Amino acid sequence: MYACTVGTSTLRTLRGAAREALPARLPVVEIARVMPRCRPFVRDARALAALLLLASGTGCKAAVTHLGEGPADAGANADSLFVALGAHFGPYEMNAAMAAIEAPLARYSLIPSQLFGDSSIWSSGRGDTRTLELGGHLRGNSYVMGKYAHVPPPTHPGDYHGTLRLQRIGREEYEWRVHDILAVGDVRVSDLSDALTAIFLAAQGNTDTRVRAGYQAALPRTTRVMSQLFSLDTIRLRAAPSGATDVMLDIGFHPQRMATQAPELARYLAKYVTPASGQVELYDDQGATWWTVDGSHDHFTMHFRVRGGSMVPLTGAPRSMPQRVHARIDLQTKFLVFHVGFQSLVADIALTREDHDKGFVAIFQHEPEWLLPPLVEHMLRTSLSTPFANGGSFLTFDVHDSTGGETLALREFSVAIQESSIMRWLGGLGNSAMSDYRQGAEKEADRWVGQLFTALRADTRALVPATPR
């Protein structure tokens, strides 16, 4: 899900929280790809794998039953949630207008001047601003994505409204702003929070052996699909001070297992994902670390600690997570013969934790240490600092519910780009990867994600039957 214009009370709430907790001007860099439906496949799949592998043996049924006021309500809410997610992130059809613009948007996302003057790309334009409006919806058994002149507000599970805005803000300088809204059914924000609490509570009363034994019993279909790409190599649940439980998950990543049913996807993952390595650490102003994720080639490790159904610091006395936290991110990979990436990309994060709104604003206003070929970095640093200058970039994500309406997942980000030779060089690397992805891997990835959510839907139906309300 990816996001555009501010106009909801949700985003105003998030921005207000950010202004109170963080400096006045906000930033985030999301230079990689500006795409209408760009899906970070591996990142999201890894996070889901970790949660499902933990949940399957530590109270998945308890978590699902918290998704509504009773079994029937919970089952129906889980059903519509997975229908929406499976439809939007699984296989889809494009209308003719979107099919015509998808390739140039991907190719020139880092060289936006090539897009700005092309009226065939945009739904509307005025002065220094161009706007593209996108919509998605279920039509029978198919999901249709398209470019439209106007998209109505989402009213059914899977309905999507996306806006991509390009603004010229200076000489060879542009700002992308993307806003996405996805309807996910009637599940309340508080129910989603209660479900996560149930998983953490169950983890505290469990053992390594019981978690492993719970896979097939709780989520047999989901486990079969996940095992095509992931394995739970190590799980460690250990008692920690003050009644907390220390959780360590080491998850293997196996693209070669996809070689038979998804050969193009397997080749793509082996070429572009397996060489990558990185680390993410969440910490607060007191210096306490709340969780870490370390990834290297064919596995990644998650480490966190829980007590009373909530996450607590990895060290020191248990306490609630503050509203303001920070994430430090290191990432590097290999494109062709080049090693590229960054170290110490810091996000300042303000959390929103209200009854009908859960989300965050992430702020990236400190330029990281870039890992680039020495000559490239030395000669062309100015454009690399642009996303962090003058307040930089921002990212918000929020889940919001309201009486009588669909629960909505919203995402918005904004990033400034200074055109330069290095942006063309980086864009060329990205275009090479995107070209490889489109040559079969994208359809296979969509199909796999669709199968995953279909399996989740079937498993949750078995745990808590969804009956008409």
Short mmCIF file of C-alpha atoms in Angstrom, two decimals:
data_model
loop_
_atom_site.label_atom_id
_atom_site.label_comp_id
_atom_site.label_asym_id
_atom_site.label_seq_id
_atom_site.Cartn_x
_atom_site.Cartn_y
_atom_site.Cartn_z
CA MET A 1 0.00 0.00 0.00
CA TYR A 2 1.35 3.31 -0.97
CA ALA A 3 0.05 6.85 -0.51
CA CYS A 4 -0.94 11.16 -1.71
CA THR A 5 -2.91 14.09 -0.51
CA VAL A 6 -3.64 14.91 3.08
CA GLY A 7 -7.32 15.23 3.81
CA THR A 8 -8.18 12.65 6.46
CA SER A 9 -8.30 13.18 10.18
CA THR A 10 -5.96 10.20 10.44
CA LEU A 11 -3.08 11.88 8.68
CA ARG A 12 -3.72 15.16 10.48
CA THR A 13 -3.46 13.23 13.74
CA LEU A 14 -0.18 11.66 12.64
CA ARG A 15 1.26 14.96 11.53
CA GLY A 16 0.22 16.56 14.81
CA ALA A 17 1.98 13.83 16.75
CA ALA A 18 5.08 14.34 14.64
CA ARG A 19 5.12 18.08 15.25
CA GLU A 20 4.91 17.54 18.97
CA ALA A 21 7.50 14.78 19.16
CA LEU A 22 9.94 15.73 16.40
CA PRO A 23 11.58 18.77 14.81
CA ALA A 24 9.36 21.05 12.76
CA ARG A 25 10.43 19.88 9.31
CA LEU A 26 10.01 16.27 8.34
CA PRO A 27 11.90 13.83 6.01
CA VAL A 28 12.32 10.07 4.53
CA VAL A 29 14.16 8.77 1.53
CA GLU A 30 12.34 6.31 -0.66
CA ILE A 31 14.39 6.80 -3.81
CA ALA A 32 14.38 3.15 -4.88
CA ARG A 33 11.26 3.13 -7.07
CA VAL A 34 8.31 5.50 -7.37
CA MET A 35 5.70 3.15 -8.78
CA PRO A 36 1.90 3.16 -8.62
CA ARG A 37 1.85 -0.30 -7.15
CA CYS A 38 5.44 -0.90 -6.13
CA ARG A 39 5.42 -3.82 -3.70
CA PRO A 40 8.47 -4.47 -1.48
CA PHE A 41 7.96 -8.23 -1.95
CA VAL A 42 10.84 -9.69 0.04
CA ARG A 43 10.71 -7.20 2.94
CA ASP A 44 6.99 -7.69 3.52
CA ALA A 45 7.19 -11.45 2.99
CA ARG A 46 9.98 -11.77 5.57
CA ALA A 47 8.09 -9.75 8.17
CA LEU A 48 4.94 -11.80 7.59
CA ALA A 49 6.95 -15.02 7.77
CA ALA A 50 8.33 -14.11 11.18
CA LEU A 51 4.93 -13.18 12.60
CA LEU A 52 3.18 -16.25 11.19
CA LEU A 53 5.86 -18.67 12.34
CA LEU A 54 5.60 -17.24 15.84
CA ALA A 55 1.80 -17.07 15.80
CA SER A 56 1.24 -20.55 14.44
CA GLY A 57 2.59 -22.14 17.55
CA THR A 58 1.76 -19.50 20.12
CA GLY A 59 -1.93 -18.79 20.03
CA CYS A 60 -3.00 -18.11 16.46
CA LYS A 61 -6.60 -19.06 17.25
CA ALA A 62 -6.58 -16.72 20.24
CA ALA A 63 -5.31 -13.93 17.98
CA VAL A 64 -7.98 -14.53 15.33
CA THR A 65 -10.79 -14.62 17.88
CA HIS A 66 -9.80 -11.10 18.94
CA LEU A 67 -10.62 -9.72 15.48
CA GLY A 68 -14.29 -9.22 16.39
CA GLU A 69 -16.82 -9.13 19.21
CA GLY A 70 -17.60 -12.84 18.92
CA PRO A 71 -16.55 -15.90 16.88
CA ALA A 72 -18.81 -15.11 13.92
CA ASP A 73 -17.76 -11.45 13.85
CA ALA A 74 -14.07 -12.33 14.21
CA GLY A 75 -14.24 -14.95 11.47
CA ALA A 76 -15.99 -12.60 9.07
CA ASN A 77 -13.52 -9.78 9.81
CA ALA A 78 -10.52 -12.06 9.27
CA ASP A 79 -12.09 -13.29 6.03
CA SER A 80 -12.61 -9.80 4.59
CA LEU A 81 -9.16 -8.67 5.75
CA PHE A 82 -7.39 -11.46 3.88
CA VAL A 83 -9.66 -11.03 0.85
CA ALA A 84 -8.62 -7.37 0.67
CA LEU A 85 -4.90 -8.02 1.15
CA GLY A 86 -4.86 -11.02 -1.17
CA ALA A 87 -6.69 -9.11 -3.90
CA HIS A 88 -4.52 -6.01 -3.79
CA PHE A 89 -1.14 -7.72 -3.40
CA GLY A 90 -1.87 -10.80 -5.50
CA PRO A 91 -2.38 -11.19 -9.29
CA TYR A 92 -4.13 -8.29 -10.99
CA GLU A 93 -5.21 -6.93 -14.34
CA MET A 94 -4.37 -3.43 -15.61
CA ASN A 95 -6.65 -1.24 -17.65
CA ALA A 96 -5.19 0.05 -20.91
CA ALA A 97 -4.37 3.50 -19.51
CA MET A 98 -2.28 2.09 -16.68
CA ALA A 99 -0.55 -0.49 -18.88
CA ALA A 100 0.65 2.36 -21.10
CA ILE A 101 2.28 4.35 -18.28
CA GLU A 102 3.70 1.69 -15.98
CA ALA A 103 7.00 1.27 -17.86
CA PRO A 104 7.91 4.98 -18.19
CA LEU A 105 7.03 5.63 -14.53
CA ALA A 106 9.45 2.91 -13.48
CA ARG A 107 12.14 3.93 -15.92
CA TYR A 108 12.19 7.65 -15.10
CA SER A 109 11.31 7.76 -11.40
CA LEU A 110 14.76 9.20 -10.63
CA ILE A 111 14.77 11.44 -13.72
CA PRO A 112 11.29 12.98 -13.35
CA SER A 113 11.84 15.71 -15.95
CA GLN A 114 11.29 12.96 -18.53
CA LEU A 115 7.79 12.44 -17.11
CA PHE A 116 6.77 15.96 -16.15
CA GLY A 117 6.00 17.22 -19.66
CA ASP A 118 4.30 14.04 -20.92
CA SER A 119 0.56 14.76 -20.64
CA SER A 120 -0.31 11.14 -21.44
CA ILE A 121 1.08 10.10 -18.03
CA TRP A 122 -1.07 12.30 -15.83
CA SER A 123 -4.72 12.46 -14.85
CA SER A 124 -4.44 16.23 -14.36
CA GLY A 125 -1.89 19.02 -14.26
CA ARG A 126 -1.66 22.68 -13.36
CA GLY A 127 1.37 24.97 -13.13
CA ASP A 128 4.30 23.13 -11.57
CA THR A 129 2.23 20.14 -10.39
CA ARG A 130 1.19 16.92 -12.14
CA THR A 131 -1.17 14.34 -10.59
CA LEU A 132 -1.86 10.71 -11.42
CA GLU A 133 -4.94 9.07 -9.90
CA LEU A 134 -5.11 5.28 -9.57
CA GLY A 135 -7.80 2.89 -8.47
CA GLY A 136 -8.18 -0.80 -7.75
CA HIS A 137 -11.19 -3.02 -7.08
CA LEU A 138 -12.42 -6.58 -7.18
CA ARG A 139 -14.38 -7.49 -10.30
CA GLY A 140 -15.68 -11.02 -9.98
CA ASN A 141 -12.67 -13.23 -9.31
CA SER A 142 -10.23 -10.68 -10.71
CA TYR A 143 -8.58 -7.57 -9.28
CA VAL A 144 -8.37 -4.61 -11.65
CA MET A 145 -5.88 -1.74 -11.27
CA GLY A 146 -6.09 1.33 -13.45
CA LYS A 147 -5.50 4.99 -14.18
CA TYR A 148 -8.67 7.09 -13.88
CA ALA A 149 -9.77 10.71 -13.99
CA HIS A 150 -11.54 10.27 -10.66
CA VAL A 151 -11.57 7.43 -8.12
CA PRO A 152 -14.41 7.23 -5.57
CA PRO A 153 -13.62 6.67 -1.87
CA PRO A 154 -13.01 3.00 -0.95
CA THR A 155 -16.24 1.35 0.23
CA HIS A 156 -15.58 -2.43 -0.08
CA PRO A 157 -12.71 -4.72 1.00
CA GLY A 158 -9.90 -4.43 -1.53
CA ASP A 159 -10.94 -1.04 -2.88
CA TYR A 160 -7.83 1.07 -3.48
CA HIS A 161 -7.28 4.76 -4.18
CA GLY A 162 -3.80 5.99 -4.95
CA THR A 163 -2.51 9.42 -5.93
CA LEU A 164 0.95 10.12 -7.26
CA ARG A 165 1.92 13.79 -7.44
CA LEU A 166 5.02 15.25 -9.07
CA GLN A 167 5.89 18.88 -8.33
CA ARG A 168 8.69 20.92 -9.87
CA ILE A 169 10.27 22.83 -6.97
CA GLY A 170 13.47 24.17 -8.52
CA ARG A 171 15.98 23.86 -11.31
CA GLU A 172 16.25 20.13 -12.03
CA GLU A 173 14.66 19.49 -8.64
CA TYR A 174 11.33 17.71 -8.14
CA GLU A 175 9.26 16.32 -5.31
CA TRP A 176 7.36 13.04 -5.44
CA ARG A 177 4.41 12.63 -3.13
CA VAL A 178 2.49 9.36 -3.07
CA HIS A 179 -0.66 8.58 -1.10
CA ASP A 180 -2.42 5.20 -0.92
CA ILE A 181 -5.63 4.11 0.76
CA LEU A 182 -6.75 0.46 0.90
CA ALA A 183 -10.05 -0.70 2.42
CA VAL A 184 -9.59 -3.84 4.54
CA GLY A 185 -13.12 -4.61 5.78
CA ASP A 186 -14.83 -4.06 9.11
CA VAL A 187 -12.04 -5.14 11.46
CA ARG A 188 -11.48 -2.45 14.10
CA VAL A 189 -8.08 -1.00 14.90
CA SER A 190 -8.48 -2.04 18.54
CA ASP A 191 -9.20 -5.61 17.40
CA LEU A 192 -5.96 -5.73 15.40
CA SER A 193 -4.11 -4.45 18.45
CA ASP A 194 -5.76 -7.07 20.67
CA ALA A 195 -4.80 -9.81 18.20
CA LEU A 196 -1.13 -8.81 18.34
CA THR A 197 -1.32 -8.68 22.14
CA ALA A 198 -2.72 -12.22 22.14
CA ILE A 199 0.25 -13.46 20.10
CA PHE A 200 2.74 -11.84 22.47
CA LEU A 201 0.89 -13.20 25.51
CA ALA A 202 0.93 -16.72 24.07
CA ALA A 203 4.66 -16.45 23.36
CA GLN A 204 5.30 -15.89 27.06
CA GLY A 205 3.71 -19.18 28.00
CA ASN A 206 5.28 -21.29 25.29
CA THR A 207 8.39 -23.32 24.54
CA ASP A 208 10.52 -23.82 21.46
CA THR A 209 9.18 -27.34 20.97
CA ARG A 210 5.54 -26.34 21.25
CA VAL A 211 5.97 -23.56 18.72
CA ARG A 212 7.46 -25.94 16.19
CA ALA A 213 4.76 -28.54 16.85
CA GLY A 214 2.06 -25.93 16.30
CA TYR A 215 2.74 -25.25 12.62
CA GLN A 216 0.59 -27.82 10.90
CA ALA A 217 -2.08 -27.78 13.58
CA ALA A 218 -2.76 -24.04 13.46
CA LEU A 219 -1.92 -22.90 9.92
CA PRO A 220 -1.31 -25.98 7.78
CA ARG A 221 -2.06 -24.40 4.39
CA THR A 222 -0.18 -21.21 5.18
CA THR A 223 2.83 -23.14 6.45
CA ARG A 224 2.98 -25.15 3.22
CA VAL A 225 3.04 -21.98 1.11
CA MET A 226 5.55 -20.21 3.36
CA SER A 227 7.86 -23.21 3.36
CA GLN A 228 8.31 -22.77 -0.40
CA LEU A 229 10.49 -19.77 0.41
CA PHE A 230 11.21 -19.70 4.17
CA SER A 231 12.22 -22.02 7.01
CA LEU A 232 12.29 -21.51 10.75
CA ASP A 233 15.86 -22.61 11.48
CA THR A 234 16.04 -21.48 15.11
CA ILE A 235 13.52 -20.35 17.66
CA ARG A 236 14.50 -19.46 21.17
CA LEU A 237 12.07 -18.47 23.92
CA ARG A 238 13.86 -17.77 27.18
CA ALA A 239 12.82 -16.31 30.51
CA ALA A 240 14.15 -12.81 31.01
CA PRO A 241 14.24 -10.57 34.12
CA SER A 242 11.00 -9.23 35.63
CA GLY A 243 8.80 -11.86 34.04
CA ALA A 244 9.63 -10.99 30.42
CA THR A 245 10.29 -13.50 27.63
CA ASP A 246 13.23 -13.12 25.25
CA VAL A 247 12.36 -14.16 21.68
CA MET A 248 14.90 -14.98 18.98
CA LEU A 249 13.81 -16.15 15.52
CA ASP A 250 16.28 -17.19 12.82
CA ILE A 251 14.49 -17.63 9.48
CA GLY A 252 16.08 -19.13 6.41
CA PHE A 253 15.48 -17.73 2.93
CA HIS A 254 15.49 -20.30 0.10
CA PRO A 255 14.83 -18.97 -3.42
CA GLN A 256 16.00 -22.28 -4.90
CA ARG A 257 12.89 -23.97 -3.50
CA MET A 258 10.83 -21.86 -5.92
CA ALA A 259 12.74 -23.11 -8.96
CA THR A 260 10.08 -25.59 -10.09
CA GLN A 261 6.83 -23.63 -9.59
CA ALA A 262 8.31 -20.12 -10.08
CA PRO A 263 11.62 -20.34 -11.97
CA GLU A 264 11.80 -16.65 -12.97
CA LEU A 265 11.11 -15.49 -9.41
CA ALA A 266 13.71 -17.91 -8.05
CA ARG A 267 16.34 -16.55 -10.44
CA TYR A 268 15.43 -12.95 -9.63
CA LEU A 269 15.62 -13.47 -5.86
CA ALA A 270 18.94 -15.31 -6.15
CA LYS A 271 20.40 -12.51 -8.28
CA TYR A 272 19.13 -9.43 -6.47
CA VAL A 273 18.09 -10.42 -2.96
CA THR A 274 20.47 -13.14 -1.84
CA PRO A 275 23.55 -10.85 -2.18
CA ALA A 276 21.95 -8.27 0.14
CA SER A 277 22.73 -7.86 3.81
CA GLY A 278 21.68 -5.36 6.43
CA GLN A 279 20.51 -4.54 9.91
CA VAL A 280 17.67 -2.58 11.50
CA GLU A 281 17.71 -1.51 15.15
CA LEU A 282 14.85 0.25 16.96
CA TYR A 283 15.99 2.32 19.95
CA ASP A 284 14.77 5.21 22.10
CA ASP A 285 16.17 8.47 23.47
CA GLN A 286 17.44 6.67 26.58
CA GLY A 287 19.60 4.40 24.44
CA ALA A 288 17.53 1.25 25.03
CA THR A 289 17.17 -1.15 22.09
CA TRP A 290 13.63 -2.49 21.52
CA TRP A 291 14.21 -4.94 18.69
CA THR A 292 16.75 -5.83 16.04
CA VAL A 293 16.64 -7.50 12.64
CA ASP A 294 19.84 -8.79 11.06
CA GLY A 295 19.83 -10.18 7.53
CA SER A 296 22.61 -11.72 5.51
CA HIS A 297 22.21 -13.53 2.21
CA ASP A 298 20.07 -16.60 2.96
CA HIS A 299 18.72 -15.91 6.46
CA PHE A 300 17.60 -13.17 8.82
CA THR A 301 17.29 -13.01 12.59
CA MET A 302 14.72 -11.13 14.68
CA HIS A 303 15.29 -10.43 18.38
CA PHE A 304 12.80 -8.84 20.76
CA ARG A 305 11.39 -9.19 24.27
CA VAL A 306 7.78 -9.27 25.49
CA ARG A 307 5.95 -9.02 28.79
CA GLY A 308 2.24 -8.73 29.53
CA GLY A 309 1.36 -8.82 25.84
CA SER A 310 3.60 -5.89 24.92
CA MET A 311 7.10 -5.40 23.63
CA VAL A 312 9.66 -4.23 26.23
CA PRO A 313 13.33 -3.19 25.89
CA LEU A 314 15.96 -5.86 25.31
CA THR A 315 17.89 -4.58 28.32
CA GLY A 316 16.97 -2.85 31.56
CA ALA A 317 13.66 -2.77 33.39
CA PRO A 318 10.48 -3.55 31.39
CA ARG A 319 8.52 -0.44 30.42
CA SER A 320 6.15 0.80 27.73
CA MET A 321 7.53 1.93 24.41
CA PRO A 322 7.68 5.74 24.30
CA GLN A 323 5.92 7.77 21.62
CA ARG A 324 9.25 8.79 20.12
CA VAL A 325 11.72 6.13 18.93
CA HIS A 326 14.39 5.84 16.26
CA ALA A 327 15.42 3.23 13.70
CA ARG A 328 18.98 2.82 12.45
CA ILE A 329 19.23 1.03 9.11
CA ASP A 330 22.22 -0.44 7.29
CA LEU A 331 21.77 -2.02 3.86
CA GLN A 332 24.07 -3.10 1.07
CA THR A 333 23.79 -5.28 -1.98
CA LYS A 334 25.47 -5.93 -5.31
CA PHE A 335 24.20 -4.69 -8.66
CA LEU A 336 26.17 -6.06 -11.58
CA VAL A 337 29.80 -5.47 -10.48
CA PHE A 338 28.95 -2.62 -8.08
CA HIS A 339 28.47 -2.77 -4.33
CA VAL A 340 25.92 -0.14 -3.31
CA GLY A 341 24.03 0.74 -0.16
CA PHE A 342 24.22 2.89 2.95
CA GLN A 343 25.05 2.80 6.65
CA SER A 344 23.40 4.59 9.58
CA LEU A 345 20.28 5.79 7.85
CA VAL A 346 18.37 7.06 10.89
CA ALA A 347 14.60 7.42 11.03
CA ASP A 348 13.03 9.51 13.77
CA ILE A 349 9.63 7.95 14.45
CA ALA A 350 6.54 9.31 16.17
CA LEU A 351 3.91 6.70 17.08
CA THR A 352 0.15 7.19 17.12
CA ARG A 353 -1.67 4.88 19.54
CA GLU A 354 -5.32 5.91 19.72
CA ASP A 355 -8.49 3.83 19.86
CA HIS A 356 -9.29 4.32 16.18
CA ASP A 357 -5.83 5.14 14.81
CA LYS A 358 -2.60 3.18 14.97
CA GLY A 359 0.39 4.24 12.96
CA PHE A 360 3.59 6.21 12.73
CA VAL A 361 5.38 9.08 11.07
CA ALA A 362 8.97 8.23 10.10
CA ILE A 363 11.40 11.08 9.58
CA PHE A 364 14.72 10.77 7.70
CA GLN A 365 16.60 14.03 8.00
CA HIS A 366 20.19 12.85 8.45
CA GLU A 367 22.12 11.79 5.36
CA PRO A 368 23.62 8.31 5.80
CA GLU A 369 27.07 7.14 4.86
CA TRP A 370 26.75 6.01 1.26
CA LEU A 371 28.37 2.86 -0.07
CA LEU A 372 29.07 3.64 -3.72
CA PRO A 373 31.97 3.36 -6.15
CA PRO A 374 34.48 5.95 -4.77
CA LEU A 375 34.65 8.17 -7.86
CA VAL A 376 30.87 8.33 -8.21
CA GLU A 377 30.32 9.34 -4.58
CA HIS A 378 33.14 11.88 -4.51
CA MET A 379 32.07 13.74 -7.66
CA LEU A 380 28.30 13.72 -7.25
CA ARG A 381 27.40 14.08 -3.59
CA THR A 382 25.06 17.08 -3.92
CA SER A 383 22.14 15.16 -5.39
CA LEU A 384 22.54 12.45 -2.75
CA SER A 385 21.94 14.97 0.01
CA THR A 386 18.82 16.49 -1.60
CA PRO A 387 16.30 14.07 -0.01
CA PHE A 388 17.56 15.18 3.42
CA ALA A 389 17.90 18.91 2.79
CA ASN A 390 15.36 21.60 3.75
CA GLY A 391 13.49 19.22 6.02
CA GLY A 392 13.97 16.22 3.76
CA SER A 393 11.37 13.50 3.27
CA PHE A 394 8.67 11.81 5.35
CA LEU A 395 6.75 8.54 5.49
CA THR A 396 3.49 7.86 7.29
CA PHE A 397 1.57 4.64 7.74
CA ASP A 398 -1.76 4.42 9.55
CA VAL A 399 -4.71 2.10 10.08
CA HIS A 400 -7.92 4.00 10.76
CA ASP A 401 -11.50 2.93 11.45
CA SER A 402 -14.76 4.84 11.73
CA THR A 403 -18.35 3.98 12.62
CA GLY A 404 -20.27 2.63 9.66
CA GLY A 405 -17.34 2.75 7.24
CA GLU A 406 -14.52 0.57 5.96
CA THR A 407 -11.34 0.31 7.99
CA LEU A 408 -8.59 1.93 5.92
CA ALA A 409 -4.86 1.33 5.65
CA LEU A 410 -3.12 4.53 4.55
CA ARG A 411 0.42 5.30 3.50
CA GLU A 412 1.98 8.55 2.36
CA PHE A 413 5.52 9.50 1.52
CA SER A 414 7.30 12.49 0.06
CA VAL A 415 10.83 12.73 -1.30
CA ALA A 416 12.75 15.41 -3.21
CA ILE A 417 15.09 14.47 -6.06
CA GLN A 418 17.84 16.53 -7.66
CA GLU A 419 18.49 15.27 -11.18
CA SER A 420 22.12 14.48 -11.88
CA SER A 421 24.44 11.95 -13.45
CA ILE A 422 24.41 9.85 -10.29
CA MET A 423 20.61 9.69 -10.37
CA ARG A 424 20.79 8.50 -13.96
CA TRP A 425 23.38 5.92 -12.90
CA LEU A 426 21.29 4.72 -9.96
CA GLY A 427 18.20 4.77 -12.17
CA GLY A 428 20.01 2.58 -14.67
CA LEU A 429 20.79 0.01 -11.97
CA GLY A 430 17.17 0.07 -10.86
CA ASN A 431 15.90 -0.22 -14.41
CA SER A 432 18.03 -3.30 -14.95
CA ALA A 433 16.53 -4.94 -11.85
CA MET A 434 13.01 -3.83 -12.78
CA SER A 435 13.39 -5.18 -16.30
CA ASP A 436 14.46 -8.55 -14.92
CA TYR A 437 11.53 -8.49 -12.50
CA ARG A 438 9.00 -7.87 -15.24
CA GLN A 439 10.27 -10.72 -17.39
CA GLY A 440 8.21 -13.33 -15.57
CA ALA A 441 9.24 -12.82 -11.93
CA GLU A 442 6.53 -10.24 -11.20
CA LYS A 443 3.67 -12.49 -12.25
CA GLU A 444 5.12 -15.41 -10.31
CA ALA A 445 5.58 -13.24 -7.20
CA ASP A 446 1.99 -11.99 -7.46
CA ARG A 447 0.75 -15.55 -7.81
CA TRP A 448 2.72 -16.70 -4.76
CA VAL A 449 1.45 -13.81 -2.61
CA GLY A 450 -2.08 -14.55 -3.78
CA GLN A 451 -1.67 -18.19 -2.77
CA LEU A 452 -0.35 -17.11 0.62
CA PHE A 453 -3.37 -14.96 1.44
CA THR A 454 -5.74 -17.61 0.08
CA ALA A 455 -4.11 -20.09 2.46
CA LEU A 456 -4.37 -17.62 5.36
CA ARG A 457 -8.03 -17.11 4.60
CA ALA A 458 -8.71 -20.85 4.54
CA ASP A 459 -6.76 -21.47 7.75
CA THR A 460 -8.49 -18.70 9.68
CA ARG A 461 -11.86 -19.94 8.44
CA ALA A 462 -11.02 -23.31 9.93
CA LEU A 463 -9.90 -21.75 13.21
CA VAL A 464 -12.91 -19.44 13.54
CA PRO A 465 -15.64 -20.13 10.97
CA ALA A 466 -16.82 -16.98 9.20
CA THR A 467 -20.60 -16.88 9.21
CA PRO A 468 -22.90 -14.19 7.77
CA ARG A 469 -23.60 -11.28 10.11
#
